Short mmCIF file of C-alpha atoms in Angstrom, two decimals:
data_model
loop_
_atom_site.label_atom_id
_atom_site.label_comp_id
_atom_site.label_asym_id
_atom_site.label_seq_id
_atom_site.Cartn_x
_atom_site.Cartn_y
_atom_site.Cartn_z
CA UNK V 1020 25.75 -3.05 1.80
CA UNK V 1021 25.82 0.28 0.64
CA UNK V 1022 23.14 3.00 2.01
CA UNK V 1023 21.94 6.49 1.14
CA UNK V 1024 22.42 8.48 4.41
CA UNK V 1025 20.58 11.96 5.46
CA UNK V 1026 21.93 14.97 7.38
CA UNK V 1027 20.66 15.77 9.95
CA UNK V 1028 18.73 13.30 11.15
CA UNK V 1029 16.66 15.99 12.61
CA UNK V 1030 16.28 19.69 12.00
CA UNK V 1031 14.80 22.51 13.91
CA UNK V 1032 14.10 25.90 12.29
CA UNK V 1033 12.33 29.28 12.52
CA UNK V 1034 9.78 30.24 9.98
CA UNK V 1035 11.10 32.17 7.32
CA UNK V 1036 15.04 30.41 7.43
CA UNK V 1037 16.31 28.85 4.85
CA UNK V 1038 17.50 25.23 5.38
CA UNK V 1039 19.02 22.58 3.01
CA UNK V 1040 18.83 19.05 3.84
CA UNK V 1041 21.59 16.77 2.59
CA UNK V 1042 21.72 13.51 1.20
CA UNK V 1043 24.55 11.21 -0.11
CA UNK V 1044 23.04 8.62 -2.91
CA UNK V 1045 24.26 5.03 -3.19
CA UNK V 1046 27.61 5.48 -5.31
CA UNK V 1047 26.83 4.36 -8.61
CA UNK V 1048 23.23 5.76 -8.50
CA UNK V 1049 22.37 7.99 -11.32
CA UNK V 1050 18.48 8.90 -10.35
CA UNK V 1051 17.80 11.11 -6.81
CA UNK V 1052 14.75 11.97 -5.55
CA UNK V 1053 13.15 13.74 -2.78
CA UNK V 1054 9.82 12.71 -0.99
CA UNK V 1055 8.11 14.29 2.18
CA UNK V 1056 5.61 12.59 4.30
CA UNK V 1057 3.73 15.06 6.80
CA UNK V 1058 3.20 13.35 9.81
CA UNK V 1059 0.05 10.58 9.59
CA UNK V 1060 -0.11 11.44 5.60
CA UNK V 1061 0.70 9.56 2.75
CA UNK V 1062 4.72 9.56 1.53
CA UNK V 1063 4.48 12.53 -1.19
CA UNK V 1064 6.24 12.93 -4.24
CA UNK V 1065 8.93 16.22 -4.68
CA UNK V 1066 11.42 15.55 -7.48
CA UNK V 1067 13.46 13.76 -9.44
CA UNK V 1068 16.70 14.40 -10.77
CA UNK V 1069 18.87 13.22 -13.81
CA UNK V 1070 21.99 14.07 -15.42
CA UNK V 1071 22.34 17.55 -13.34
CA UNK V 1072 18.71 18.73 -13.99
CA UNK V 1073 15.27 18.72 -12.87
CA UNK V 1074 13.38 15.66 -14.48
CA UNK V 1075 9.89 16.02 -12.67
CA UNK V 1076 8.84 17.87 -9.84
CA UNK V 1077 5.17 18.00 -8.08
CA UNK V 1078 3.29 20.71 -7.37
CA UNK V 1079 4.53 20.82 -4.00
CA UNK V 1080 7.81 21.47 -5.28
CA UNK V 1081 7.36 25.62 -5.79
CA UNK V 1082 9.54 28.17 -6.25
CA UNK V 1083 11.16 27.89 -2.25
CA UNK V 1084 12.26 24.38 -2.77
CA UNK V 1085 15.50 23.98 -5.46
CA UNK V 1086 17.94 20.87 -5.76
CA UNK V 1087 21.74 20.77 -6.41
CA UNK V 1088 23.98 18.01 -7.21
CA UNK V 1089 27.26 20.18 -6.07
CA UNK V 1090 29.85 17.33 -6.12
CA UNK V 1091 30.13 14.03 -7.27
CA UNK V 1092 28.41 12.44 -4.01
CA UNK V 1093 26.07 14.96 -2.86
CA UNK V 1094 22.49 15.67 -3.07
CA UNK V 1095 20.89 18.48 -1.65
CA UNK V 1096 17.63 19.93 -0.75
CA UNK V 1097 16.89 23.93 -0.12
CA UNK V 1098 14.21 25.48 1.27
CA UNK V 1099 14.17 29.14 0.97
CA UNK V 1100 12.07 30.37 3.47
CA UNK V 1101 10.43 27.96 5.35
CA UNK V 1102 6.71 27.46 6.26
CA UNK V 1103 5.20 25.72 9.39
CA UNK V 1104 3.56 23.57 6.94
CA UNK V 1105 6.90 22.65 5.67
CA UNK V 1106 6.81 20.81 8.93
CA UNK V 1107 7.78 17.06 7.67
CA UNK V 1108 10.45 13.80 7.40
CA UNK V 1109 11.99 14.35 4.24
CA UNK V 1110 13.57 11.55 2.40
CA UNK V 1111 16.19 10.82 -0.15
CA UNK V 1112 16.02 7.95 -2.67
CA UNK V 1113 18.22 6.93 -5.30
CA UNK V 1114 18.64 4.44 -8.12
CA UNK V 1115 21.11 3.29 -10.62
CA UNK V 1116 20.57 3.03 -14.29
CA UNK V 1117 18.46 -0.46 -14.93
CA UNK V 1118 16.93 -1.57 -12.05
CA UNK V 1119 13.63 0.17 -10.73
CA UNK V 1120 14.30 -0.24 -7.04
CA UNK V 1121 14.74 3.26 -5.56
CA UNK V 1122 16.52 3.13 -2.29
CA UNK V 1123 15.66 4.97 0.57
CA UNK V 1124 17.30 7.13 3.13
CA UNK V 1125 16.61 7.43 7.04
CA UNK V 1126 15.13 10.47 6.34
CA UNK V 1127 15.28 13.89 8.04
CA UNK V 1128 12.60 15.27 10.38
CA UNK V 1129 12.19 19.37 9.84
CA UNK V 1130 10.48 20.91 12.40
CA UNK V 1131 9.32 24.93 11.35
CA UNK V 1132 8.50 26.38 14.56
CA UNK I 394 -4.50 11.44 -11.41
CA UNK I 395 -3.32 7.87 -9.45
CA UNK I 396 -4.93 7.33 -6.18
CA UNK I 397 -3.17 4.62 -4.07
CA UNK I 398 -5.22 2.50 -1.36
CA UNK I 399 -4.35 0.10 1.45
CA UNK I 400 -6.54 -2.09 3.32
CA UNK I 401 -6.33 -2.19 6.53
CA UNK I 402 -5.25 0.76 7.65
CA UNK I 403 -4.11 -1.48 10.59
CA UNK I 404 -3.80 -5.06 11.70
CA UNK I 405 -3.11 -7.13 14.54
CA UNK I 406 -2.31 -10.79 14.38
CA UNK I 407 -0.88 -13.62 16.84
CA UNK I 408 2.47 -15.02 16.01
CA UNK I 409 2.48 -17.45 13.36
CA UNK I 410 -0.49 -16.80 11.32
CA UNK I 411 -0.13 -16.48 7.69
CA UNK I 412 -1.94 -12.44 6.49
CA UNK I 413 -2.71 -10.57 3.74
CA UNK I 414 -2.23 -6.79 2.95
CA UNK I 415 -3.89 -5.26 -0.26
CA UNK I 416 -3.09 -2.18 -2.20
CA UNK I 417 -5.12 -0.83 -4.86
CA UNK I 418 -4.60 2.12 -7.51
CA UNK I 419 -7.14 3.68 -9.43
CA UNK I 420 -5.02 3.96 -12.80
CA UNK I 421 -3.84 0.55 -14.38
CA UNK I 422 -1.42 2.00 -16.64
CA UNK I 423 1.77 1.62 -14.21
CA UNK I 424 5.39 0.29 -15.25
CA UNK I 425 5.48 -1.67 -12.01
CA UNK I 426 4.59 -1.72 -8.28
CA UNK I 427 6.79 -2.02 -5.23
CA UNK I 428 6.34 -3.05 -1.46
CA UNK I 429 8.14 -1.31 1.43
CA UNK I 430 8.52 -1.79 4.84
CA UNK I 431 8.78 1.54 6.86
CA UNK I 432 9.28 0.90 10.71
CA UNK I 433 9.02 4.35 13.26
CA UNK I 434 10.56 6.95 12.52
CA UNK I 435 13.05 5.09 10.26
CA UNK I 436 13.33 5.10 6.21
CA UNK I 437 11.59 3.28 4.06
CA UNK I 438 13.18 -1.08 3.30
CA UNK I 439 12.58 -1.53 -0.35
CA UNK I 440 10.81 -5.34 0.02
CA UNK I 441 9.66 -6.46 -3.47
CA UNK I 442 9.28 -4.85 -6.76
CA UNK I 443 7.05 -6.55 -9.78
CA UNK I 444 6.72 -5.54 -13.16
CA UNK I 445 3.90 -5.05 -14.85
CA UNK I 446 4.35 -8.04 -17.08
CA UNK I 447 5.29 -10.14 -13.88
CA UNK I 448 1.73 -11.58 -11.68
CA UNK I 449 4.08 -12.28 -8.76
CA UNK I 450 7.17 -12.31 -6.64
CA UNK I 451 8.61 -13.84 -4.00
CA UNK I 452 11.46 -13.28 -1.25
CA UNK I 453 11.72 -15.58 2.01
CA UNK I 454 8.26 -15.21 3.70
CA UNK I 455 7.01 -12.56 1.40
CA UNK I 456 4.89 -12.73 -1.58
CA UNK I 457 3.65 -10.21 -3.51
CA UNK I 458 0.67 -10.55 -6.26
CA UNK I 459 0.19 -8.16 -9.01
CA UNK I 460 -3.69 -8.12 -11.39
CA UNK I 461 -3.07 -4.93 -13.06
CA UNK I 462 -5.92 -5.20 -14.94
CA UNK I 463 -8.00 -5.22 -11.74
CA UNK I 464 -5.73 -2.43 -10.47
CA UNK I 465 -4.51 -4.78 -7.37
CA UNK I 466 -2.09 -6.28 -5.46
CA UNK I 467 -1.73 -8.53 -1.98
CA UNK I 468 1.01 -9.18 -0.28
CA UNK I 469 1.27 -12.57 1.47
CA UNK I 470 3.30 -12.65 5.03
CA UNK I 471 3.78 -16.20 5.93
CA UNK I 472 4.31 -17.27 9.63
CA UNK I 473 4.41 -13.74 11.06
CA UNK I 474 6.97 -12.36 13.52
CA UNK I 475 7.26 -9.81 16.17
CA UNK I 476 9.52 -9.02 13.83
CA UNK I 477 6.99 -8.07 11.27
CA UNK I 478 5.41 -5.66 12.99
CA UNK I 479 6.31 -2.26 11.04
CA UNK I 480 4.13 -0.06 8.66
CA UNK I 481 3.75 -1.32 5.18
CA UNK I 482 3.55 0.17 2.05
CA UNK I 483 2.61 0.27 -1.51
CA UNK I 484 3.79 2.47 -4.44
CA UNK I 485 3.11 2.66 -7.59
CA UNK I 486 5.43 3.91 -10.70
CA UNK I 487 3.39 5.15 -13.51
CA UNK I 488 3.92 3.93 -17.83
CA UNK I 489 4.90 7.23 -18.94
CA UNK I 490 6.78 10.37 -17.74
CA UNK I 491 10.40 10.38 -17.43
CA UNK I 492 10.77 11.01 -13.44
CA UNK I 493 10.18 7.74 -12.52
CA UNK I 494 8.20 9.16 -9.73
CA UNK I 495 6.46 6.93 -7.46
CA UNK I 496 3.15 7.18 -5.77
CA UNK I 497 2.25 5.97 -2.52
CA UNK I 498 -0.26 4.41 -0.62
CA UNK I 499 -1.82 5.02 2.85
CA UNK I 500 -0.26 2.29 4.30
CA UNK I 501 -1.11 -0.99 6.59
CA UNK I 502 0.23 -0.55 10.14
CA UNK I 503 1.06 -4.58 11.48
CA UNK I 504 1.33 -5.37 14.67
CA UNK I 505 2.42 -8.98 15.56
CA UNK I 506 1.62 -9.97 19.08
CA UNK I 507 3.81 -13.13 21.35
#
């Protein structure tokens, strides 16, 4: 059955770098989104993106955090200049057109030291 | 602004029984309302999605009520595993807004004991 998958799994960082998560959507999937959950909090909103733009983002999502579709399977997440607070598991959904169901990846866990 | 709740934040049953998890939202105007399953340090297992015109829906052992009205839902485990045992949760999507987003609950941590 096909998955979305997350690189890397887990990622370990210095305040201030920039990282960029990756994520590859189900094929046929034409709605991505990104979600964070802090450790012991609630899964949080980022952003959702259709049709090679921004659709909605939270206001979590400021001006460090940007999201690029750069090929046909790819789905990425930047973070300019990272924050300890940034300190999360980030995950990757997608959906196609239709259904609701989003679909969820393993996540990656970004630890800002 | 859409506050999701879960009761209990934690539960431990025997193998076998039959359990309830609830999930409440503050805002009844949602498009629909879906269960996960999230187990450590693992993604989230989409589990049951149900419309806001639907009251219910079923897979295998699962069950999943929806009073929108009342701005609930349960979710029915029958004859619990080991298996089970994982971190479940409820999300919401809201009526309007085109991102789909969805908003999550605080989750019911289920432990099912031998």
């Amino acid at each position: 059955e096909p998955e979305v998958t997350q690189t890397p799994s887990h990622q370990v960082t210095q305040m201030g770098q920039e990282v960029i998560l990756r994520c590859v959507p189900i094929s046929n999937h034409l709605y991505f989104y990104w979600y964070r959950q802090i450790l012991g909090q609630k899964v949080e909103f980022l952003v959702s993106f259709y049709n090679n733009e921004i659709s909605e983002k939270s206001e979590i999502f400021d001006d460090q955090f940007s999201v690029e579709r750069p090929d046909g399977s790819n789905f990425t997440l930047k973070i300019r200049s990272t924050k300890l607070e940034d300190s999360a598991m980030y995950f990757c959904a997608s959906r196609p057109q239709g259904p609701d169901t989003q679909y969820f990846g393993p996540g990656t866990r970004l630890t800002v030291l | 602004k859409q506050e999701v709740t879960q009761i209990p934040a934690a539960l431990s049953v025997p193998e076998g029984e039959n359990l309830v998890l609830n999930c409440s939202f503050t805002d009844s105007a949602i498009y629909n309302l879906q269960w996960f399953r999230q187990d450590p340090g693992k993604g989230l297992t989409s589990l049951l999605l149900i419309q806001s015109s639907q009251r219910e829906q079923t897979s295998g052992r699962l069950n999943a009520s929806l009073d929108k009205s009342s701005g609930r839902s349960t979710l029915y485990i029958a004859a619990s595993q080991p298996g089970d045992s994982a971190t479940y949760l409820c999300a919401v999507r809201r009526l309007t807004g085109g991102g789909n987003k969805l908003t999550f609950g605080t989750g019911t941590q289920l432990k099912v004991e031998l």
